[in-house]
Amino acid sequence: MAVATWSIPAIPRVGPPARGVLLGGAFVPAARPLAWRCRATPRRLRIGGGIVGRAGAAEMPVAGSGEVGVVFSEKFPLRRCHTVEGKAWVRVDAEPDGDGKCKVLIGCDVEGKWVLHWGVSRDGEHGREWDQPPSEMRPPGSVQIKDYAIETPLDISHNSEGRMIHEVKIKIDKGTPFAAINFVLKEEETGAWFQHKGHDFIIPLCVSFGGDLLGRKQDIDVRPGALGHLSNVLQRSEGPNAEPQKIVPDDKGSRDKGISGFYEEYPILKSVYAQNFVTATVREINGTNKHNVEFDTDIPGEVIIHWGVCKDNTMTWEIPPEPHPPTTKIFRQKALQTLLQRKADGTGNSISFLLDAEYSGLIFVLKLDEYTWLRNMENGFDFYVPLTRADTHVAHNSEKQKTDDKPSQTDGLISDIRNLVVGLSSRRGQRAKNKVLQEDILQEIERLAAEAYSIFRSPTIDTVEESVYIDDDSLIVKPACSGTGSGFEIVCQGFNWESHKSGKWYVELGTKAKELSSLGFTIVWAPPPTDSVSPEGYMPTDLYNLNSRYGTIEELKEVVKKFHGAGMKVLGDAVLNHRCAQFQNQNGVWNIFGGRLNWDDRAVVADDPHFHGRGSKSSGDNFHAAPNIDHSQEFVRSDLKEWLCWMRKEVGYDGWRLDFVRGFWGGYVKDYLEASEPYFAVGEYWDSLSYTYGEMDYNQDAHRQRIVDWINATNGTAGAFDVTTKGILHAVLERSEYWRLSDEKGRPPGVLGWWPSRAVTFIENHDTGSTQGHWRFPFGMEVQGYAYILTHPGTPAVFYDHIFSHLHPEIAKLISIRRRQKIHCRSKIKILKAEGNVYSAEIDERVTMKIGSGHFEPSGPINWVVAAEGQGYKVWEVPL
């Protein structure tokens, strides 16, 4: 199922996993994920580097001081979240009642509006889509969901302790022909889904049914965290000494076949949102050169204002000198933190203090605890309070950090670029004599471009006034003009194999836009948009029909718009290798296409044995489930280029994830990308690694060479998923063979070791994980994998099921480190150790990391500070 906001907490360990954020230029550890409105520490805090002002802050004077009038007053809405703990359960009573029926009870004790989304499976159908149960099995109030599921509301009752519970009863014949009940729980008020170990719950109705079932004969550990990929979940362990819960099967019922009784519980956490406000008011004080600043909020409990002041609308944070308001402390010489005072009537907290009129504005965020920070809901940035009447127009524009706010930084960058151009121009008439020199030049250009992007990246970007041109293009190896991004990209795969089942995935994904942006993702990879024979979208028919199982074309446009509004790019999943025909030819073969691209069998390759095409032979490997398209045909290429350009314009896609690119020559991809000019493009070139007698070979150069060859064929206009690195990580973690992470020349052994700017690293996706599980990453070691790809060069991609799971806080912390230390696709890596049980590396002389159980601590003159650590990994960084 498409998932949302529920899960089981993480596997017990001592203390919760750490997370880090950047507050006012300083690193602050945190320990759990937060809701999207509450989670992200202000990304605009730039408190260091400014000149300390001369005016100070003081406590509000006693009554009697004259006040001329209000300069500014606004009530800002807030949205904060807290968690509610409870449990869900499944009980199967195998003994028939008076009606000869067995009973299945499913329930939970968490407040909400609960619905059971369920279906049945027959023997031998494990892993296929559900069937709808017959009407006599459906409890009262059940409704059909399309052709594959039933939704039944849970009834409200009270247990023996008087606590409200939600429960539904399904009655089943003892000799039922069905092999299993499949279900997920849905909380309708929040749209949240609750699954089992990242999959549907499966209640076996006969012992021969395979799969990850509930109520096996042996005791089953239900470990906190086992449920995995459910979004917006605040997950944590039950405590450092938590014990796994045991499932005790009922001794009653058949031991050989038929229904067996059991009872099983699952701890769950629900994110509950509360609406609050904070009011900021600025008043002029008569006869003084001071302003009175007041804050008032209805949030109960401890509330801290994390704040600074600025001059001349620069938005550069400064700390006013003492005296400061009471209960104020200086935060790492970067900001002030002032504890608000409890109001006498108990309705919240407030404070007031004086500031000299020298400052033009006050910038703040609210801190509720070590992990929860509240920003402006309207724009996602810090709150800005003008301190003068002339500045009130910028109250809601704290993102006013345009290029003219960074003159020294931009001037230096422009100077670097011009010096590079001058150096290149001086070599006119000379050719780069070897690939090493060419690569050095290319790296320098891309480094400068990436640095420029990191400065100017914003929802609104000013136009560059002056361009610099190189006279002789032949002097250098030019970076591709499209498809390669900025170098600082972090990709989130925005779906899994089950996402289509909701029918509204675009709508659900759109609700995550601001959250994913605040975590540091720059690109979201959206699912295939076209009408398709398979609901997942990878068997396309009419390419111009963008109404799919994920939603309508209008919903697709809206989700792209939301991600653009959050400052992120969107990749469309383009299936170009094959296409399902709508009609049969005169011999009954399905190779005639309909819709706007009404091709005939000339569009199908001649050597596809199943679909009898009249085109040329395939330029790659055949995909046997659908007609393979002949890209050598001019009309095919022309139509596909037109289609890609149409999707760029009509939908607003910024780039492509290209499916099954093994099936056709990379030169055709170059043609398509030059026509559609994507910001970023990545191809799926997936084939088997090298093995000898079932053991993975140490040297995987042949495997990564095939991927690099494909990238070369595209002329570098696209990157490729680094399947080599994923495969090697599997062997490393499953067998504790960390020596595999250094090749014979001391470089990373995957594509990122040869062509890092074109390597898109990943550990899981919709094919390898999710409910397909074709090549699932070693369980429990996912964070070690992310500690590797998020600290190394290449462009890392994070799977949706992982970021919205108990792994969230650790992944978020690793992303924060990558962004804070400006690690990019071409970062320099130095492997320090690669032995049996430990691997360590230094990246850009800014980050050092290690994975594995072996010992490693960085040494040398650098003052390394621990930035993140967890089970099997540790990361150090140079303090900023």
Coordinates of N, CA and C in Angstrom, one line a residue, residues 76-260:
F76 N 1.4 35.2 14.2 CA 1.9 34.1 13.3 C 1.3 32.8 13.7
P77 N 0.6 32.1 12.7 CA 0.1 30.7 13.1 C 1.3 29.8 13.2
L78 N 1.1 28.8 14.1 CA 2.1 27.7 14.3 C 1.4 26.4 14.2
R79 N 2.2 25.4 13.8 CA 1.7 24.0 13.8 C 2.8 23.1 14.4
R80 N 2.5 22.5 15.5 CA 3.5 21.7 16.2 C 2.9 20.3 16.3
C81 N 3.7 19.3 16.6 CA 3.2 17.9 16.7 C 3.8 17.3 18.0
H82 N 3.0 16.3 18.5 CA 3.4 15.5 19.5 C 2.9 14.1 19.2
T83 N 3.4 13.1 20.0 CA 3.1 11.7 19.7 C 2.1 11.1 20.7
V84 N 1.3 10.2 20.2 CA 0.4 9.4 21.1 C 0.8 8.0 20.9
E85 N 1.1 7.3 22.0 CA 1.5 5.9 21.9 C 0.3 4.9 22.1
G86 N 0.3 3.8 21.5 CA -0.7 2.8 21.7 C -0.3 1.5 21.1
K87 N -1.2 0.6 20.8 CA -0.9 -0.7 20.2 C -2.0 -1.1 19.2
A88 N -1.7 -1.9 18.3 CA -2.6 -2.6 17.4 C -2.5 -4.1 17.7
W89 N -3.5 -4.8 17.4 CA -3.5 -6.3 17.6 C -4.3 -7.1 16.6
V90 N -3.9 -8.3 16.5 CA -4.7 -9.3 15.7 C -4.9 -10.5 16.5
R91 N -6.2 -10.9 16.6 CA -6.5 -12.2 17.3 C -7.3 -13.1 16.3
V92 N -6.9 -14.3 16.2 CA -7.6 -15.3 15.4 C -8.1 -16.4 16.4
D93 N -9.4 -16.5 16.4 CA -10.0 -17.6 17.2 C -10.4 -18.7 16.3
A94 N -9.6 -19.8 16.4 CA -9.8 -20.9 15.4 C -11.0 -21.8 15.7
E95 N -11.5 -21.8 16.9 CA -12.6 -22.7 17.3 C -13.9 -22.0 16.8
P96 N -14.7 -22.8 16.0 CA -15.9 -22.2 15.4 C -16.9 -21.8 16.6
D97 N -17.7 -20.8 16.3 CA -18.7 -20.4 17.3 C -20.0 -21.2 17.0
G98 N -21.1 -20.7 17.5 CA -22.3 -21.4 17.3 C -22.8 -21.4 15.9
D99 N -22.3 -20.5 15.1 CA -22.7 -20.4 13.7 C -21.7 -21.2 12.8
G100 N -20.8 -21.9 13.5 CA -19.8 -22.6 12.7 C -18.7 -21.7 12.1
K101 N -18.5 -20.5 12.6 CA -17.6 -19.5 12.0 C -16.4 -19.3 12.9
C102 N -15.2 -19.2 12.3 CA -14.0 -18.7 13.1 C -14.0 -17.2 13.0
K103 N -13.3 -16.6 14.0 CA -13.3 -15.1 14.0 C -11.9 -14.6 13.9
V104 N -11.8 -13.5 13.2 CA -10.6 -12.7 13.2 C -10.9 -11.3 13.8
L105 N -10.2 -10.9 14.8 CA -10.4 -9.6 15.4 C -9.2 -8.8 15.2
I106 N -9.4 -7.6 14.6 CA -8.3 -6.6 14.4 C -8.7 -5.3 15.0
G107 N -7.7 -4.7 15.8 CA -8.1 -3.5 16.5 C -6.9 -2.7 16.9
C108 N -7.2 -1.6 17.5 CA -6.1 -0.7 18.1 C -6.7 0.2 19.2
D109 N -5.9 0.7 20.0 CA -6.4 1.6 21.1 C -6.0 3.0 21.0
V110 N -5.6 3.4 19.8 CA -5.2 4.8 19.6 C -6.4 5.6 19.0
E111 N -6.6 6.8 19.6 CA -7.8 7.6 19.2 C -7.7 7.9 17.7
G112 N -8.8 7.9 17.0 CA -8.8 8.3 15.6 C -10.0 7.7 14.9
K113 N -10.0 7.9 13.6 CA -11.1 7.3 12.8 C -10.5 6.2 11.9
W114 N -10.6 4.9 12.4 CA -9.8 3.8 11.8 C -10.7 3.0 10.8
V115 N -10.0 2.6 9.8 CA -10.6 1.8 8.7 C -9.7 0.7 8.4
L116 N -10.2 -0.5 8.2 CA -9.5 -1.7 7.8 C -9.5 -1.8 6.2
H117 N -8.4 -1.7 5.6 CA -8.3 -1.8 4.1 C -7.8 -3.2 3.9
W118 N -8.6 -4.0 3.3 CA -8.3 -5.5 3.2 C -8.8 -6.2 2.0
G119 N -8.3 -7.4 1.8 CA -8.7 -8.3 0.8 C -8.2 -9.7 1.1
V120 N -8.4 -10.6 0.2 CA -8.1 -12.0 0.5 C -7.2 -12.6 -0.6
S121 N -6.5 -13.6 -0.3 CA -5.7 -14.3 -1.3 C -6.0 -15.8 -1.3
R122 N -5.9 -16.4 -2.5 CA -6.1 -17.8 -2.6 C -4.7 -18.5 -2.5
D123 N -4.7 -19.8 -2.3 CA -3.5 -20.6 -2.2 C -2.7 -20.4 -3.5
G124 N -1.4 -20.1 -3.3 CA -0.5 -20.0 -4.5 C -0.5 -18.6 -5.0
E125 N -1.2 -17.6 -4.4 CA -1.2 -16.3 -4.9 C -0.4 -15.3 -4.1
H126 N 0.4 -15.8 -3.2 CA 1.2 -14.9 -2.4 C 2.0 -13.9 -3.2
G127 N 1.9 -12.6 -2.9 CA 2.7 -11.6 -3.6 C 1.9 -11.0 -4.7
R128 N 0.7 -11.5 -5.1 CA -0.1 -10.9 -6.1 C -1.1 -10.0 -5.5
E129 N -1.8 -9.3 -6.4 CA -2.8 -8.3 -5.9 C -3.9 -9.1 -5.2
W130 N -4.6 -8.4 -4.3 CA -5.7 -9.0 -3.5 C -6.9 -9.2 -4.4
D131 N -7.8 -10.1 -3.8 CA -9.1 -10.3 -4.3 C -10.1 -9.8 -3.3
Q132 N -11.2 -9.4 -3.7 CA -12.2 -8.9 -2.8 C -12.9 -10.1 -2.1
P133 N -13.2 -10.1 -0.8 CA -13.8 -11.2 -0.2 C -15.3 -11.3 -0.6
P134 N -15.9 -12.5 -0.5 CA -17.4 -12.5 -0.8 C -18.2 -11.7 0.2
S135 N -19.4 -11.4 -0.2 CA -20.2 -10.5 0.6 C -20.5 -11.0 2.0
E136 N -20.6 -12.4 2.1 CA -20.9 -12.9 3.5 C -19.7 -12.8 4.4
M137 N -18.5 -12.5 3.9 CA -17.4 -12.3 4.8 C -17.2 -10.8 5.3
R138 N -17.9 -9.9 4.6 CA -17.7 -8.5 4.8 C -18.5 -8.0 6.0
P139 N -17.9 -7.4 7.0 CA -18.7 -6.9 8.2 C -19.6 -5.8 7.7
P140 N -20.6 -5.4 8.5 CA -21.4 -4.3 8.2 C -20.6 -3.0 8.0
G141 N -21.1 -2.2 7.1 CA -20.4 -0.9 6.8 C -19.3 -1.0 5.8
S142 N -19.0 -2.2 5.3 CA -17.9 -2.4 4.3 C -18.3 -1.8 3.0
V143 N -17.3 -1.2 2.3 CA -17.4 -0.6 1.0 C -16.3 -1.1 0.1
Q144 N -16.7 -1.3 -1.2 CA -15.7 -1.7 -2.2 C -14.7 -0.6 -2.6
I145 N -13.5 -0.9 -2.7 CA -12.5 0.0 -3.3 C -12.0 -0.6 -4.6
K146 N -12.5 0.1 -5.7 CA -12.2 -0.4 -7.0 C -12.5 -1.9 -7.1
D147 N -11.5 -2.6 -7.7 CA -11.8 -4.1 -7.9 C -10.8 -4.9 -7.1
Y148 N -10.2 -4.4 -6.1 CA -9.2 -5.2 -5.4 C -9.2 -5.2 -3.9
A149 N -10.1 -4.3 -3.3 CA -10.0 -4.2 -1.8 C -11.4 -3.9 -1.3
I150 N -11.5 -4.0 0.0 CA -12.6 -3.6 0.8 C -12.2 -2.7 2.0
E151 N -13.0 -1.7 2.3 CA -12.7 -0.9 3.5 C -13.8 -1.1 4.5
T152 N -13.4 -1.4 5.7 CA -14.4 -1.6 6.8 C -14.1 -0.7 7.9
P153 N -15.0 0.1 8.4 CA -14.7 0.9 9.6 C -14.6 0.1 10.8
L154 N -13.6 0.4 11.7 CA -13.5 -0.2 13.0 C -14.6 0.4 14.0
D155 N -15.2 -0.5 14.7 CA -16.2 0.0 15.7 C -15.6 0.4 17.0
I156 N -16.2 1.4 17.6 CA -15.7 1.9 18.9 C -16.3 1.2 20.0
S157 N -15.5 0.7 21.0 CA -16.0 0.1 22.2 C -15.1 0.4 23.3
H158 N -15.2 -0.2 24.5 CA -14.4 0.0 25.6 C -13.9 -1.3 26.2
N159 N -12.6 -1.3 26.6 CA -12.1 -2.6 27.1 C -12.4 -2.7 28.6
S160 N -11.9 -3.7 29.3 CA -12.3 -3.9 30.7 C -11.8 -2.8 31.6
E161 N -10.8 -2.0 31.1 CA -10.3 -0.9 31.9 C -11.0 0.4 31.6
G162 N -12.0 0.3 30.8 CA -12.8 1.5 30.4 C -12.1 2.3 29.3
R163 N -11.0 1.9 28.7 CA -10.4 2.6 27.7 C -11.0 2.4 26.3
M164 N -11.1 3.5 25.6 CA -11.7 3.3 24.2 C -10.8 2.5 23.3
I165 N -11.4 1.6 22.6 CA -10.7 0.8 21.6 C -11.5 0.8 20.3
H166 N -10.8 0.5 19.2 CA -11.4 0.4 17.9 C -11.1 -1.1 17.4
E167 N -12.2 -1.7 17.0 CA -12.0 -3.1 16.7 C -13.1 -3.5 15.6
V168 N -12.7 -4.5 14.8 CA -13.6 -5.1 13.8 C -13.5 -6.6 13.8
K169 N -14.6 -7.3 13.5 CA -14.6 -8.7 13.6 C -15.0 -9.2 12.2
I170 N -14.2 -10.2 11.7 CA -14.4 -10.8 10.4 C -14.7 -12.3 10.7
K171 N -15.8 -12.8 10.2 CA -16.2 -14.2 10.4 C -15.8 -15.0 9.2
I172 N -15.2 -16.2 9.4 CA -14.7 -17.1 8.3 C -15.2 -18.5 8.5
D173 N -15.6 -19.2 7.5 CA -15.8 -20.6 7.5 C -14.6 -21.4 7.9
K174 N -14.7 -22.4 8.7 CA -13.5 -23.2 9.1 C -12.9 -23.8 7.8
G175 N -13.6 -24.2 6.8 CA -13.1 -24.7 5.6 C -13.0 -23.8 4.5
T176 N -12.6 -22.5 4.8 CA -12.6 -21.4 3.8 C -11.7 -21.8 2.6
P177 N -12.1 -21.4 1.4 CA -11.2 -21.7 0.3 C -10.0 -20.7 0.2
F178 N -10.1 -19.6 1.0 CA -9.0 -18.6 1.0 C -7.8 -19.0 1.8
A179 N -6.7 -18.6 1.4 CA -5.4 -18.9 2.0 C -5.0 -17.9 3.0
A180 N -5.4 -16.6 2.8 CA -4.9 -15.5 3.7 C -5.8 -14.3 3.6
I181 N -5.8 -13.5 4.7 CA -6.4 -12.2 4.7 C -5.2 -11.2 4.7
N182 N -5.3 -10.3 3.7 CA -4.3 -9.2 3.6 C -4.9 -7.9 4.1
F183 N -4.2 -7.1 4.8 CA -4.8 -5.9 5.2 C -3.7 -4.9 5.6
V184 N -4.1 -3.6 5.6 CA -3.4 -2.5 6.3 C -4.4 -1.7 7.1
L185 N -4.0 -1.0 8.1 CA -4.9 -0.1 8.9 C -4.7 1.3 8.3
K186 N -5.8 2.0 8.3 CA -5.8 3.4 7.8 C -6.5 4.2 8.8
E187 N -5.8 5.4 9.1 CA -6.5 6.3 10.0 C -6.9 7.5 9.1
E188 N -8.2 7.7 9.0 CA -8.8 8.6 8.0 C -8.5 10.0 8.3
E189 N -8.5 10.4 9.5 CA -8.3 11.8 9.9 C -7.0 12.4 9.4
T190 N -6.0 11.5 9.4 CA -4.6 12.0 9.0 C -4.2 11.4 7.7
G191 N -5.0 10.4 7.2 CA -4.6 9.7 5.9 C -3.4 8.8 6.1
A192 N -3.2 8.3 7.4 CA -2.0 7.5 7.7 C -2.3 6.0 7.4
W193 N -1.3 5.3 7.1 CA -1.4 3.9 6.9 C -0.4 3.1 7.8
F194 N -0.8 2.0 8.2 CA 0.0 1.2 9.2 C 0.2 -0.2 8.6
Q195 N 1.5 -0.6 8.4 CA 1.8 -1.8 7.7 C 2.6 -2.7 8.6
H196 N 3.0 -3.9 8.1 CA 3.8 -4.8 8.9 C 5.1 -5.1 8.2
K197 N 6.2 -4.6 8.8 CA 7.5 -4.8 8.3 C 7.6 -4.2 6.8
G198 N 6.9 -3.1 6.6 CA 7.0 -2.5 5.3 C 6.1 -3.1 4.3
H199 N 5.3 -4.1 4.7 CA 4.4 -4.8 3.7 C 3.0 -4.9 4.3
D200 N 2.1 -5.5 3.5 CA 0.8 -5.7 4.1 C 0.8 -6.7 5.2
F201 N -0.1 -6.6 6.2 CA -0.3 -7.7 7.1 C -0.9 -8.9 6.4
I202 N -0.4 -10.1 6.7 CA -0.9 -11.3 6.1 C -1.3 -12.2 7.2
I203 N -2.6 -12.5 7.3 CA -3.1 -13.5 8.3 C -3.4 -14.8 7.6
P204 N -2.6 -15.8 7.9 CA -2.7 -17.1 7.2 C -4.0 -17.8 7.6
L205 N -4.7 -18.3 6.6 CA -5.9 -19.1 6.9 C -5.6 -20.6 6.6
C206 N -4.4 -20.9 6.1 CA -4.0 -22.3 6.0 C -2.4 -22.3 6.1
V207 N -1.9 -23.3 6.7 CA -0.5 -23.3 7.0 C 0.4 -23.4 5.8
S208 N -0.1 -23.8 4.6 CA 0.7 -23.9 3.4 C 1.0 -22.6 2.8
F209 N 0.3 -21.5 3.2 CA 0.5 -20.2 2.6 C 1.9 -19.6 3.0
G210 N 2.7 -19.2 2.0 CA 4.0 -18.7 2.2 C 4.1 -17.2 2.5
G211 N 5.2 -16.8 2.8 CA 5.4 -15.3 3.0 C 5.7 -15.0 4.5
D212 N 5.8 -13.7 4.7 CA 6.1 -13.1 6.1 C 4.8 -13.0 6.8
L213 N 4.3 -14.1 7.5 CA 3.0 -14.1 8.0 C 2.9 -13.8 9.5
L214 N 1.8 -13.5 9.9 CA 1.5 -13.3 11.4 C 1.2 -14.7 12.0
G215 N 1.6 -14.8 13.3 CA 1.2 -16.0 14.0 C 1.8 -17.3 13.6
R216 N 3.1 -17.3 13.2 CA 3.8 -18.6 12.9 C 3.8 -19.5 14.2
K217 N 4.1 -20.8 13.9 CA 4.1 -21.7 15.1 C 5.1 -21.3 16.1
Q218 N 6.3 -20.9 15.7 CA 7.3 -20.6 16.6 C 7.1 -19.2 17.2
D219 N 7.7 -18.9 18.3 CA 7.6 -17.5 18.9 C 8.2 -16.6 17.9
I220 N 7.6 -15.4 17.7 CA 8.0 -14.4 16.8 C 8.4 -13.1 17.6
D221 N 9.6 -12.6 17.4 CA 9.9 -11.3 18.0 C 9.3 -10.2 17.2
V222 N 8.5 -9.4 17.9 CA 8.1 -8.1 17.3 C 9.0 -7.0 17.8
R223 N 10.0 -6.7 17.0 CA 10.9 -5.7 17.5 C 10.5 -4.3 17.1
P224 N 10.6 -3.4 18.1 CA 10.3 -2.0 17.7 C 11.2 -1.6 16.5
G225 N 10.5 -1.0 15.5 CA 11.2 -0.6 14.3 C 11.0 -1.5 13.1
A226 N 10.4 -2.7 13.4 CA 10.4 -3.7 12.3 C 9.5 -3.3 11.2
L227 N 8.6 -2.4 11.4 CA 7.6 -2.1 10.3 C 8.2 -1.3 9.2
G228 N 9.2 -0.5 9.5 CA 9.9 0.2 8.4 C 9.1 1.4 7.8
H229 N 8.9 1.4 6.5 CA 8.7 2.6 5.7 C 7.4 3.3 5.8
L230 N 7.1 3.9 6.9 CA 5.8 4.7 7.0 C 6.1 6.1 7.3
S231 N 5.5 7.0 6.5 CA 5.9 8.4 6.5 C 5.5 9.2 7.7
N232 N 6.2 10.3 8.0 CA 5.9 11.3 9.0 C 5.8 10.6 10.4
V233 N 6.5 9.6 10.7 CA 6.4 8.9 11.9 C 7.4 9.3 12.9
L234 N 7.0 9.6 14.1 CA 8.0 9.8 15.2 C 8.3 8.5 15.8
Q235 N 9.4 7.9 15.5 CA 9.7 6.6 15.9 C 10.8 6.6 16.9
R236 N 10.7 5.8 17.9 CA 11.8 5.6 18.9 C 11.7 4.3 19.5
S237 N 12.7 3.9 20.3 CA 12.7 2.6 20.9 C 11.8 2.7 22.2
E238 N 11.5 1.6 22.8 CA 10.7 1.6 24.0 C 11.6 1.9 25.2
G239 N 12.9 2.1 25.0 CA 13.8 2.4 26.1 C 15.0 1.5 25.9
P240 N 16.1 1.8 26.7 CA 17.3 1.1 26.4 C 17.3 -0.4 26.8
N241 N 16.3 -0.7 27.7 CA 16.2 -2.1 28.1 C 15.0 -2.8 27.6
A242 N 14.4 -2.3 26.6 CA 13.2 -2.8 26.1 C 13.4 -4.3 25.6
E243 N 12.5 -5.1 25.9 CA 12.5 -6.5 25.4 C 11.6 -6.7 24.3
P244 N 12.0 -7.6 23.3 CA 11.0 -7.9 22.2 C 9.8 -8.6 22.8
Q245 N 8.6 -8.2 22.2 CA 7.4 -8.9 22.6 C 7.3 -10.2 21.9
K246 N 6.7 -11.2 22.6 CA 6.6 -12.5 22.0 C 5.2 -12.8 21.6
I247 N 5.1 -13.5 20.5 CA 3.8 -14.0 20.0 C 3.6 -15.4 20.4
V248 N 2.5 -15.7 21.1 CA 2.3 -17.0 21.6 C 1.1 -17.6 20.8
P249 N 1.3 -18.5 20.0 CA 0.2 -19.1 19.2 C -0.8 -19.8 20.1
D250 N -2.0 -19.7 19.7 CA -3.1 -20.5 20.4 C -2.9 -21.9 20.1
D251 N -3.0 -22.8 21.2 CA -2.8 -24.2 21.0 C -4.0 -24.9 20.3
K252 N -5.1 -24.1 20.3 CA -6.3 -24.7 19.7 C -6.2 -24.6 18.2
G253 N -7.0 -25.4 17.5 CA -7.1 -25.3 16.1 C -6.2 -26.4 15.4
S254 N -6.4 -26.5 14.2 CA -5.7 -27.6 13.4 C -4.2 -27.3 13.4
R255 N -3.4 -28.3 13.5 CA -1.9 -28.2 13.4 C -1.4 -28.5 12.0
D256 N -2.3 -29.1 11.2 CA -1.8 -29.5 9.9 C -2.3 -28.6 8.8
K257 N -3.5 -28.3 8.8 CA -4.0 -27.4 7.8 C -5.3 -26.7 8.3
G258 N -5.7 -25.7 7.6 CA -6.8 -24.9 8.1 C -6.3 -23.8 9.0
I259 N -7.3 -23.1 9.7 CA -7.0 -21.9 10.5 C -6.4 -22.3 11.9
S260 N -5.3 -21.6 12.2 CA -4.7 -21.7 13.5 C -4.9 -20.4 14.3

